[in-house]
mmCIF file of C-alpha atoms in Angstrom:
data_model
loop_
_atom_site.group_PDB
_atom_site.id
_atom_site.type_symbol
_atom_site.label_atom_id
_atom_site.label_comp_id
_atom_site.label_asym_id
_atom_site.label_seq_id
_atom_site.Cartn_x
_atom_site.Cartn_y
_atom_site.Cartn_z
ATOM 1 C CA UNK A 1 132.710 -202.396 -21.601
ATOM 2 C CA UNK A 2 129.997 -200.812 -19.274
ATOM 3 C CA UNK A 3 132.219 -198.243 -18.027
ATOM 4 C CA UNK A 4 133.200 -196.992 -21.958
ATOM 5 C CA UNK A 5 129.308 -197.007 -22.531
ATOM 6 C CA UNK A 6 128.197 -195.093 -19.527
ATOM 7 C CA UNK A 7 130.887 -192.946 -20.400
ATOM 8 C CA UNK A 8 129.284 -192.328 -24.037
ATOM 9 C CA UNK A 9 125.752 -191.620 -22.114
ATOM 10 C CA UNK A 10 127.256 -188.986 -19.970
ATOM 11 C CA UNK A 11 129.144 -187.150 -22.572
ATOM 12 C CA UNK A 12 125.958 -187.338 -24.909
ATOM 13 C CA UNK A 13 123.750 -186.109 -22.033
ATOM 14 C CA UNK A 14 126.217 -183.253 -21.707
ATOM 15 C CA UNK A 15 125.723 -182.234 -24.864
ATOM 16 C CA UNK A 16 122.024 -182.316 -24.918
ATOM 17 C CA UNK A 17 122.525 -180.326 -22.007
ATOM 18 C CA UNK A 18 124.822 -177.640 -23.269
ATOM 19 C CA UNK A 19 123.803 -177.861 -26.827
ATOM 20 C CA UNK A 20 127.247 -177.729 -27.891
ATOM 21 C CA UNK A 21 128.197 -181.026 -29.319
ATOM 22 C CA UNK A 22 131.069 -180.119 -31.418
ATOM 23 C CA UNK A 23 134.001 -178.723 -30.089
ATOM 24 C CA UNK A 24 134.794 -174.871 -30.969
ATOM 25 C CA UNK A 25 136.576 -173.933 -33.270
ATOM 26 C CA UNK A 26 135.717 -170.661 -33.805
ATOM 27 C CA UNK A 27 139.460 -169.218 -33.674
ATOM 28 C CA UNK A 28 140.579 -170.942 -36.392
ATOM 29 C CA UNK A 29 137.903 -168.747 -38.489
ATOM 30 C CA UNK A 30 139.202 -165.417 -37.745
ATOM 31 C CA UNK A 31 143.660 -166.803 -37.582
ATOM 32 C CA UNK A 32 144.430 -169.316 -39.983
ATOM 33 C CA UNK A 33 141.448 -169.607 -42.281
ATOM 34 C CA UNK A 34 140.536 -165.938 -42.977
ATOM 35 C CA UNK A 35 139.879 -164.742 -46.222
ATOM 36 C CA UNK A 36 143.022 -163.688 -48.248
ATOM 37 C CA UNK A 37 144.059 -167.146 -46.757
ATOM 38 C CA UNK A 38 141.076 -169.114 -47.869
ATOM 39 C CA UNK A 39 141.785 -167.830 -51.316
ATOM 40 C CA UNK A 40 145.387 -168.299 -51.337
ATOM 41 C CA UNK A 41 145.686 -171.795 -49.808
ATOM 42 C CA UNK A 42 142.770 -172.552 -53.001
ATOM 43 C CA UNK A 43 144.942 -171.549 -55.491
ATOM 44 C CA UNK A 44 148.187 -173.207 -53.948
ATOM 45 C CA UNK A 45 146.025 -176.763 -54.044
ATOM 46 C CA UNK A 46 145.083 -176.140 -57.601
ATOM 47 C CA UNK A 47 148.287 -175.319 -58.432
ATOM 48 C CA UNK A 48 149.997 -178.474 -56.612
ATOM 49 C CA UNK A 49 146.897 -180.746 -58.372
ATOM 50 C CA UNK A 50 148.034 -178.794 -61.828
ATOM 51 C CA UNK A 51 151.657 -179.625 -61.349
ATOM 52 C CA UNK A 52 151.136 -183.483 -59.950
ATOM 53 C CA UNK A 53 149.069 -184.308 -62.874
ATOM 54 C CA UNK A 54 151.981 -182.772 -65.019
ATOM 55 C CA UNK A 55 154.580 -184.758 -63.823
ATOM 56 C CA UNK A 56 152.627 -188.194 -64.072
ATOM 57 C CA UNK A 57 152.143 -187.218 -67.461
ATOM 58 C CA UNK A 58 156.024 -186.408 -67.910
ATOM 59 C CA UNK A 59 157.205 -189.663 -66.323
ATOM 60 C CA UNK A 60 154.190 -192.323 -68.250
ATOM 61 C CA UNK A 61 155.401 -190.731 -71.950
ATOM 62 C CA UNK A 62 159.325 -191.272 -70.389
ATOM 63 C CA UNK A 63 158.383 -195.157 -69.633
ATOM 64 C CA UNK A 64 156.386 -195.606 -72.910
ATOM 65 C CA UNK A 65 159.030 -193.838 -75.094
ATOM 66 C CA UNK A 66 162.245 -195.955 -73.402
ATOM 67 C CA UNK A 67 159.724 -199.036 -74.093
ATOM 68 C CA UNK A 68 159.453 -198.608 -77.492
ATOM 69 C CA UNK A 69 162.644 -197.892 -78.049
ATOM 70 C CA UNK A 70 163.270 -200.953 -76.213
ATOM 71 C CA UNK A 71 160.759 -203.304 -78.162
ATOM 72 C CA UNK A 72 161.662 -201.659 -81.520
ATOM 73 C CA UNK A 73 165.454 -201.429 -81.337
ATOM 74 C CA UNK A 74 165.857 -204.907 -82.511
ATOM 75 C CA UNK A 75 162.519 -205.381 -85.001
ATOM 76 C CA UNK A 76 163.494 -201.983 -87.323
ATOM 77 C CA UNK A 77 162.316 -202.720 -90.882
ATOM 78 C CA UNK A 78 165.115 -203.015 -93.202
ATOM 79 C CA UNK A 79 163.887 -199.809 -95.339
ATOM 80 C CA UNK A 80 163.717 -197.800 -91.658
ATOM 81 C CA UNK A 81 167.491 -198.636 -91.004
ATOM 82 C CA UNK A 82 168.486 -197.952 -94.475
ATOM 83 C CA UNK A 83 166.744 -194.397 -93.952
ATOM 84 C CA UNK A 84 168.412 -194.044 -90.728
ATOM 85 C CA UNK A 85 172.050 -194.937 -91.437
ATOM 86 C CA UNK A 86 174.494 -192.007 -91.982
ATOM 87 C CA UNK A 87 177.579 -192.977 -94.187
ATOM 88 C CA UNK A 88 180.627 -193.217 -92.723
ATOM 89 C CA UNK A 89 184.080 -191.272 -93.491
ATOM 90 C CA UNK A 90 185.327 -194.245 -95.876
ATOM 91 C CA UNK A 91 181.362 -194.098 -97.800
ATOM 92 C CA UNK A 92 181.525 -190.625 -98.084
ATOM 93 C CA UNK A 93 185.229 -190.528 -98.920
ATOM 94 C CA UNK A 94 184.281 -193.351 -101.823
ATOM 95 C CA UNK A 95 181.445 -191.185 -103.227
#
């Protein structure tokens, strides 16, 4: 345990020393995370965040809607399946 803490104290006087604490990253600026970048990897995040929100939306109203039909199928009121039969051949045929 004293050799990971004297380890700590040496890297931290380091960085006192070279007053550069963080690592450099300064590439990564000028490659990968230039502008037209910046803005296009912005708009491909809002876009994903747009669609994911989408298709939870899509998939809870598809599990509410085949639960009501499943709770409702068998409870219809008698005046809804009236309204909801269609005659038959021999109905229409006796009409």
């Amino acid at each position: 345990m004293e050799a990971i803490k004297q380890w700590f104290q040496d890297w931290s006087d380091a960085c006192e020393y070279a007053k550069e604490c963080v690592p450099d990253f300064s590439f990564l600026s000028s490659f990968a995370l230039g502008e037209p970048y910046t803005a296009l990897l912005s708009i491909l995040g809002a876009c994903w965040l747009l669609w994911a929100f989408n298709e939870r939306s899509i998939r809870r109203s598809a599990a509410l809607r085949r639960q009501m039909t499943r709770a409702g199928a068998g409870a219809r009121d008698p005046a809804l399946q009236e309204m909801t039969h269609l005659p038959g051949k021999e109905e229409k045929l006796a009409a």
